[in-house]
mmCIF file of C-alpha atoms in Angstrom:
data_model
loop_
_atom_site.group_PDB
_atom_site.id
_atom_site.type_symbol
_atom_site.label_atom_id
_atom_site.label_comp_id
_atom_site.label_asym_id
_atom_site.label_seq_id
_atom_site.Cartn_x
_atom_site.Cartn_y
_atom_site.Cartn_z
ATOM 1 C CA MET P 478 -0.030 0.011 0.029
ATOM 2 C CA ARG P 479 1.488 3.321 -0.950
ATOM 3 C CA VAL P 480 0.742 6.974 -2.082
ATOM 4 C CA GLN P 481 1.471 7.733 -5.798
ATOM 5 C CA LYS P 482 2.039 11.281 -7.325
ATOM 6 C CA VAL P 483 0.455 12.020 -10.615
ATOM 7 C CA ARG P 484 1.157 15.058 -12.535
ATOM 8 C CA ASP P 485 -0.913 16.091 -15.473
ATOM 9 C CA ASP P 486 -2.086 19.245 -17.404
ATOM 10 C CA SER P 487 -4.232 20.308 -14.386
ATOM 11 C CA GLY P 488 -1.466 19.920 -11.822
ATOM 12 C CA LEU P 489 -0.220 17.512 -9.195
ATOM 13 C CA HIS P 490 -2.434 14.818 -8.016
ATOM 14 C CA PHE P 491 -2.177 12.036 -5.249
ATOM 15 C CA LEU P 492 -3.441 8.422 -5.445
ATOM 16 C CA LEU P 493 -3.697 6.083 -2.618
ATOM 17 C CA LEU P 494 -3.189 2.537 -4.025
ATOM 18 C CA ASP P 495 -4.040 -0.600 -2.066
ATOM 19 C CA GLY P 496 -1.810 -3.677 -1.578
ATOM 20 C CA GLU P 497 -2.540 -4.734 -5.067
ATOM 21 C CA GLY P 498 -1.797 -1.421 -6.713
ATOM 22 C CA VAL P 499 -5.382 -0.515 -7.258
ATOM 23 C CA GLU P 500 -6.467 2.856 -6.502
ATOM 24 C CA VAL P 501 -8.791 3.618 -3.272
ATOM 25 C CA THR P 502 -11.502 5.458 -5.159
ATOM 26 C CA ALA P 503 -13.018 6.831 -2.031
ATOM 27 C CA VAL P 504 -9.601 8.474 -1.105
ATOM 28 C CA SER P 505 -9.409 9.910 -4.534
ATOM 29 C CA ALA P 506 -12.823 11.281 -4.370
ATOM 30 C CA PHE P 507 -12.155 13.082 -1.106
ATOM 31 C CA LEU P 508 -8.688 14.455 -2.316
ATOM 32 C CA ARG P 509 -10.519 15.844 -5.402
ATOM 33 C CA HIS P 510 -12.928 17.586 -3.099
ATOM 34 C CA LEU P 511 -10.072 19.096 -1.232
ATOM 35 C CA ARG P 512 -8.470 20.200 -4.488
ATOM 36 C CA ALA P 513 -11.570 21.709 -5.666
ATOM 37 C CA ARG P 514 -11.846 23.746 -2.386
ATOM 38 C CA GLY P 515 -8.461 25.134 -3.176
ATOM 39 C CA SER P 516 -6.156 23.013 -1.021
ATOM 40 C CA SER P 517 -2.524 23.182 -1.966
ATOM 41 C CA PRO P 518 -0.365 20.270 -3.203
ATOM 42 C CA ASN P 519 1.252 20.039 0.294
ATOM 43 C CA THR P 520 -1.941 19.863 2.070
ATOM 44 C CA LEU P 521 -3.154 17.104 -0.431
ATOM 45 C CA SER P 522 -0.018 15.176 0.060
ATOM 46 C CA ALA P 523 -0.297 15.477 3.788
ATOM 47 C CA TYR P 524 -3.862 14.044 3.812
ATOM 48 C CA ALA P 525 -2.803 11.339 1.352
ATOM 49 C CA TYR P 526 -0.196 10.060 3.767
ATOM 50 C CA ASP P 527 -2.239 10.424 6.756
ATOM 51 C CA LEU P 528 -4.964 8.166 5.176
ATOM 52 C CA LEU P 529 -2.372 5.700 4.171
ATOM 53 C CA HIS P 530 -1.766 5.054 7.912
ATOM 54 C CA PHE P 531 -5.498 4.799 8.308
ATOM 55 C CA PHE P 532 -5.890 2.219 5.523
ATOM 56 C CA ARG P 533 -2.955 0.178 6.593
ATOM 57 C CA PHE P 534 -4.818 -0.043 9.976
ATOM 58 C CA LEU P 535 -7.837 -1.242 8.142
ATOM 59 C CA ALA P 536 -6.070 -3.838 6.153
ATOM 60 C CA GLY P 537 -4.425 -5.152 9.426
ATOM 61 C CA ALA P 538 -7.689 -5.243 11.195
ATOM 62 C CA GLY P 539 -9.422 -6.900 8.080
ATOM 63 C CA ILE P 540 -12.134 -4.397 7.822
ATOM 64 C CA ALA P 541 -13.460 -2.181 5.183
ATOM 65 C CA TYR P 542 -13.670 1.658 5.692
ATOM 66 C CA ARG P 543 -17.382 1.355 5.780
ATOM 67 C CA GLU P 544 -17.123 -0.974 8.801
ATOM 68 C CA PHE P 545 -15.082 1.534 10.911
ATOM 69 C CA SER P 546 -16.944 2.454 14.112
ATOM 70 C CA PRO P 547 -16.346 4.512 17.044
ATOM 71 C CA ARG P 548 -15.294 1.439 19.001
ATOM 72 C CA ARG P 549 -12.733 0.771 16.368
ATOM 73 C CA ALA P 550 -11.485 4.416 16.972
ATOM 74 C CA LEU P 551 -9.574 3.282 20.218
ATOM 75 C CA ASP P 552 -7.941 0.589 18.183
ATOM 76 C CA LEU P 553 -6.797 3.020 15.680
ATOM 77 C CA LEU P 554 -5.225 5.282 18.241
ATOM 78 C CA GLU P 555 -3.376 2.246 19.723
ATOM 79 C CA TYR P 556 -2.202 1.317 16.353
ATOM 80 C CA LEU P 557 -0.933 4.942 15.488
ATOM 81 C CA ARG P 558 1.028 5.151 18.866
ATOM 82 C CA ASP P 559 2.986 1.903 17.772
ATOM 83 C CA VAL P 560 3.732 3.135 14.240
ATOM 84 C CA PRO P 561 7.503 3.800 13.647
ATOM 85 C CA ALA P 562 8.478 7.119 12.439
ATOM 86 C CA ARG P 563 11.050 6.202 9.961
ATOM 87 C CA GLY P 564 11.189 9.701 8.717
ATOM 88 C CA ARG P 565 12.387 10.806 11.989
ATOM 89 C CA ALA P 566 14.964 8.182 12.213
ATOM 90 C CA ARG P 567 16.364 9.192 8.968
ATOM 91 C CA GLN P 568 16.468 12.791 9.998
ATOM 92 C CA SER P 569 18.545 11.912 13.004
ATOM 93 C CA GLY P 570 21.154 9.999 10.708
ATOM 94 C CA MET P 571 20.812 6.785 12.485
ATOM 95 C CA GLU P 572 21.459 3.491 10.529
ATOM 96 C CA VAL P 573 19.195 1.108 12.197
ATOM 97 C CA SER P 574 17.127 -1.838 11.140
ATOM 98 C CA GLY P 575 13.172 -1.882 11.179
ATOM 99 C CA GLU P 576 13.074 -3.236 14.566
ATOM 100 C CA ASP P 577 15.435 -0.608 16.164
ATOM 101 C CA VAL P 578 13.355 2.315 14.503
ATOM 102 C CA ALA P 579 10.191 0.740 15.820
ATOM 103 C CA ARG P 580 11.835 0.860 19.259
ATOM 104 C CA LEU P 581 13.436 4.158 19.161
ATOM 105 C CA ALA P 582 11.327 6.477 17.233
ATOM 106 C CA ARG P 583 7.404 6.520 16.814
ATOM 107 C CA LEU P 584 4.899 8.936 15.613
ATOM 108 C CA SER P 585 4.871 12.013 17.582
ATOM 109 C CA PRO P 586 1.626 13.195 19.514
ATOM 110 C CA VAL P 587 1.103 15.906 16.919
ATOM 111 C CA THR P 588 1.267 13.542 13.839
ATOM 112 C CA VAL P 589 -1.091 11.189 15.553
ATOM 113 C CA ASN P 590 -3.559 13.851 16.133
ATOM 114 C CA ARG P 591 -3.156 15.126 12.670
ATOM 115 C CA VAL P 592 -4.034 11.684 11.212
ATOM 116 C CA LEU P 593 -6.986 11.326 13.375
ATOM 117 C CA ALA P 594 -8.246 14.815 12.100
ATOM 118 C CA ALA P 595 -7.693 13.473 8.551
ATOM 119 C CA VAL P 596 -9.704 10.403 9.236
ATOM 120 C CA SER P 597 -12.373 12.566 10.862
ATOM 121 C CA SER P 598 -12.500 14.916 7.789
ATOM 122 C CA PHE P 599 -12.584 11.855 5.335
ATOM 123 C CA TYR P 600 -15.589 10.490 7.213
ATOM 124 C CA GLU P 601 -17.365 13.831 7.010
ATOM 125 C CA HIS P 602 -16.938 13.682 3.183
ATOM 126 C CA LEU P 603 -18.159 10.059 3.159
ATOM 127 C CA ILE P 604 -21.354 11.083 5.132
ATOM 128 C CA LEU P 605 -21.791 14.084 2.964
ATOM 129 C CA THR P 606 -21.638 12.079 -0.382
ATOM 130 C CA GLY P 607 -23.452 8.978 1.092
ATOM 131 C CA ASP P 608 -20.721 6.811 0.682
ATOM 132 C CA THR P 609 -21.229 5.085 4.131
ATOM 133 C CA PRO P 610 -24.218 3.722 5.941
ATOM 134 C CA GLN P 611 -23.219 5.647 9.079
ATOM 135 C CA ASP P 612 -25.024 8.759 9.888
ATOM 136 C CA GLU P 613 -22.489 10.091 12.525
ATOM 137 C CA ASN P 614 -18.679 10.483 12.299
ATOM 138 C CA PRO P 615 -16.792 7.286 13.823
ATOM 139 C CA LEU P 616 -14.438 9.796 15.463
ATOM 140 C CA GLN P 617 -16.828 11.568 17.678
ATOM 141 C CA LYS P 618 -16.466 15.005 19.039
ATOM 142 C CA VAL P 619 -17.408 15.868 22.600
ATOM 143 C CA PRO P 620 -17.679 19.471 24.420
ATOM 144 C CA ASP P 621 -14.229 20.952 25.243
ATOM 145 C CA LEU P 622 -14.862 21.902 28.915
ATOM 146 C CA ALA P 623 -11.384 23.177 29.184
ATOM 147 C CA ALA P 624 -11.595 25.599 26.321
ATOM 148 C CA SER P 625 -15.109 26.784 27.476
ATOM 149 C CA ARG P 626 -13.473 27.800 30.899
ATOM 150 C CA VAL P 627 -11.381 30.398 29.310
ATOM 151 C CA THR P 628 -11.144 33.562 31.536
ATOM 152 C CA GLN P 629 -13.628 36.302 30.623
ATOM 153 C CA ARG P 630 -10.925 38.686 30.084
ATOM 154 C CA TYR P 631 -10.405 36.887 26.592
ATOM 155 C CA VAL P 632 -12.964 37.852 24.011
ATOM 156 C CA PRO P 633 -12.534 36.112 20.665
ATOM 157 C CA PHE P 634 -12.810 37.806 17.559
ATOM 158 C CA LEU P 635 -16.585 38.042 16.301
ATOM 159 C CA HIS P 636 -17.726 36.106 19.528
ATOM 160 C CA LEU P 637 -21.220 37.497 19.104
ATOM 161 C CA THR P 638 -21.852 36.265 15.644
ATOM 162 C CA THR P 639 -22.041 32.697 16.581
ATOM 163 C CA ARG P 640 -23.213 30.367 19.457
ATOM 164 C CA GLN P 641 -20.764 27.471 18.514
ATOM 165 C CA ARG P 642 -19.432 25.662 21.551
ATOM 166 C CA PRO P 643 -15.812 24.559 21.567
ATOM 167 C CA VAL P 644 -15.510 20.813 20.873
ATOM 168 C CA ARG P 645 -12.624 18.345 20.520
ATOM 169 C CA ARG P 646 -12.414 14.676 19.205
ATOM 170 C CA ALA P 647 -13.039 12.160 21.844
ATOM 171 C CA VAL P 648 -10.046 10.084 20.637
ATOM 172 C CA ARG P 649 -6.824 12.031 20.548
ATOM 173 C CA VAL P 650 -3.369 12.141 22.047
ATOM 174 C CA ARG P 651 -2.251 14.767 24.575
ATOM 175 C CA ALA P 652 0.252 16.864 22.740
ATOM 176 C CA PRO P 653 2.750 19.041 24.710
ATOM 177 C CA GLN P 654 2.446 22.727 24.443
ATOM 178 C CA ARG P 655 5.793 24.072 23.106
ATOM 179 C CA LEU P 656 7.205 27.512 24.058
ATOM 180 C CA PRO P 657 9.022 29.665 21.671
ATOM 181 C CA ARG P 658 12.762 29.298 21.819
ATOM 182 C CA PRO P 659 14.470 32.332 23.262
ATOM 183 C CA LEU P 660 17.336 34.086 21.352
ATOM 184 C CA ASN P 661 20.740 33.350 22.607
ATOM 185 C CA ASP P 662 23.273 36.282 23.299
ATOM 186 C CA GLU P 663 24.979 36.343 19.953
ATOM 187 C CA GLN P 664 21.507 36.444 18.159
ATOM 188 C CA VAL P 665 20.251 39.281 20.430
ATOM 189 C CA ALA P 666 23.622 41.157 19.857
ATOM 190 C CA ALA P 667 23.229 40.638 16.039
ATOM 191 C CA LEU P 668 19.771 41.931 16.031
ATOM 192 C CA PHE P 669 20.550 45.183 17.858
ATOM 193 C CA ALA P 670 23.743 45.748 15.848
ATOM 194 C CA ALA P 671 21.821 45.600 12.441
ATOM 195 C CA LYS P 672 21.687 48.960 10.729
ATOM 196 C CA PHE P 673 18.995 50.288 8.362
ATOM 197 C CA ILE P 674 20.332 50.584 4.775
ATOM 198 C CA THR P 675 18.605 53.096 2.405
ATOM 199 C CA THR P 676 19.232 54.897 -0.726
ATOM 200 C CA ARG P 677 19.437 58.548 -1.985
ATOM 201 C CA GLU P 678 15.910 58.024 -3.466
ATOM 202 C CA TYR P 679 14.510 57.024 -0.130
ATOM 203 C CA ALA P 680 16.122 59.780 2.033
ATOM 204 C CA PRO P 681 13.377 62.472 1.460
ATOM 205 C CA ARG P 682 11.086 60.317 3.450
ATOM 206 C CA PRO P 683 13.012 60.477 6.848
ATOM 207 C CA ARG P 684 13.736 64.165 6.056
ATOM 208 C CA ALA P 685 10.024 64.900 5.635
ATOM 209 C CA ARG P 686 9.236 62.991 8.822
ATOM 210 C CA ARG P 687 11.931 64.953 10.698
ATOM 211 C CA MET P 688 10.329 68.222 9.479
ATOM 212 C CA ARG P 689 6.909 67.005 10.697
ATOM 213 C CA GLU P 690 8.384 66.117 14.150
ATOM 214 C CA LEU P 691 9.845 69.397 14.661
ATOM 215 C CA GLU P 692 6.477 71.199 13.705
ATOM 216 C CA LEU P 693 4.705 68.877 16.219
ATOM 217 C CA ALA P 694 7.278 69.676 18.826
ATOM 218 C CA ALA P 695 6.719 73.536 18.081
ATOM 219 C CA ASP P 696 2.972 73.135 18.288
ATOM 220 C CA ALA P 697 3.330 71.234 21.755
ATOM 221 C CA ALA P 698 5.668 73.910 23.073
ATOM 222 C CA SER P 699 2.907 76.627 22.192
ATOM 223 C CA HIS P 700 0.467 74.742 24.268
ATOM 224 C CA GLY P 701 3.021 74.092 27.202
ATOM 225 C CA TRP P 702 2.889 70.307 26.668
ATOM 226 C CA GLU P 703 6.533 69.720 27.805
ATOM 227 C CA ARG P 704 6.367 65.868 27.444
ATOM 228 C CA GLU P 705 5.144 65.988 23.920
ATOM 229 C CA VAL P 706 7.788 68.448 23.051
ATOM 230 C CA GLU P 707 10.352 65.996 24.287
ATOM 231 C CA ARG P 708 8.975 63.176 22.600
ATOM 232 C CA HIS P 709 8.893 64.865 19.235
ATOM 233 C CA ARG P 710 12.412 66.360 19.512
ATOM 234 C CA CYS P 711 13.739 62.858 20.512
ATOM 235 C CA ALA P 712 12.014 61.398 17.348
ATOM 236 C CA ALA P 713 13.722 64.220 15.359
ATOM 237 C CA ALA P 714 17.142 63.543 16.876
ATOM 238 C CA ARG P 715 16.955 59.880 15.995
ATOM 239 C CA ILE P 716 16.074 60.750 12.375
ATOM 240 C CA GLU P 717 19.024 63.104 12.323
ATOM 241 C CA GLN P 718 21.304 60.398 13.633
ATOM 242 C CA LEU P 719 20.175 58.086 10.877
ATOM 243 C CA LEU P 720 20.650 60.580 8.184
ATOM 244 C CA GLY P 721 24.108 61.367 9.377
ATOM 245 C CA GLU P 722 25.045 57.790 9.286
ATOM 246 C CA LEU P 723 23.839 57.606 5.773
ATOM 247 C CA ASN P 724 25.825 61.003 5.032
ATOM 248 C CA GLU P 725 22.576 62.488 3.932
ATOM 249 C CA PRO P 726 21.643 66.208 4.614
ATOM 250 C CA LEU P 727 19.069 67.106 6.974
ATOM 251 C CA ASP P 728 17.188 69.270 4.348
ATOM 252 C CA ASP P 729 16.785 68.841 0.739
ATOM 253 C CA GLY P 730 18.319 72.201 -0.069
ATOM 254 C CA GLU P 731 21.643 71.185 1.568
ATOM 255 C CA HIS P 732 22.281 68.290 -1.022
ATOM 256 C CA ASP P 733 24.911 69.096 -3.557
ATOM 257 C CA ASP P 734 24.648 66.938 -6.634
ATOM 258 C CA GLY P 735 28.017 68.162 -7.801
#
């Protein structure tokens, strides 16, 4: 069982072939649906390989995709947690046998949840097209109580336009929440040491901004707003420093083309 790439005049397609090399038409119809919705080739490829895991599970269990049920969803989860992540082993540069890969590297929780999401979307399509006797998605969804307890200080965008409650799949793997990696000392130093580079054609823009800052400072001074005067003068001083580093005059009239 494998995924085959096919390129024609309309673009790149992906086919799922069973153990005998026969196209799985239900998956092809689903991928055509995604393609019609505007999904990119990378997205189509991800769905094809995720469903490859699912159909390998079905083949091992000896059942057809129309026979997959919520009870079997737990078996699918257990199967995915045992699938060796051969790609991760290759990326690490390890030369190991199939047994070693199965022991040292398995699908990550994020990958397992992505496969489950792909299977759920696949069955939504089957239900929509009537290609399954089931009326409900085998990968059932339940209310997400944790998401519904978000503090009232957080108000989602357009929250008043929908009454939809947060849900999650009943079968899933708890994935770790990764924090962003901080910059090291060398990266921070390089960031703050960077200088802006401009051209003579761009120089009139900071010069005009400097004049505007000086006008605002004068206006603030006429009203007695000392803090505003200081702010606009500091902004003008920073622009003057930039123009000096670029060997550009402060005013257009000071430029000597000769």
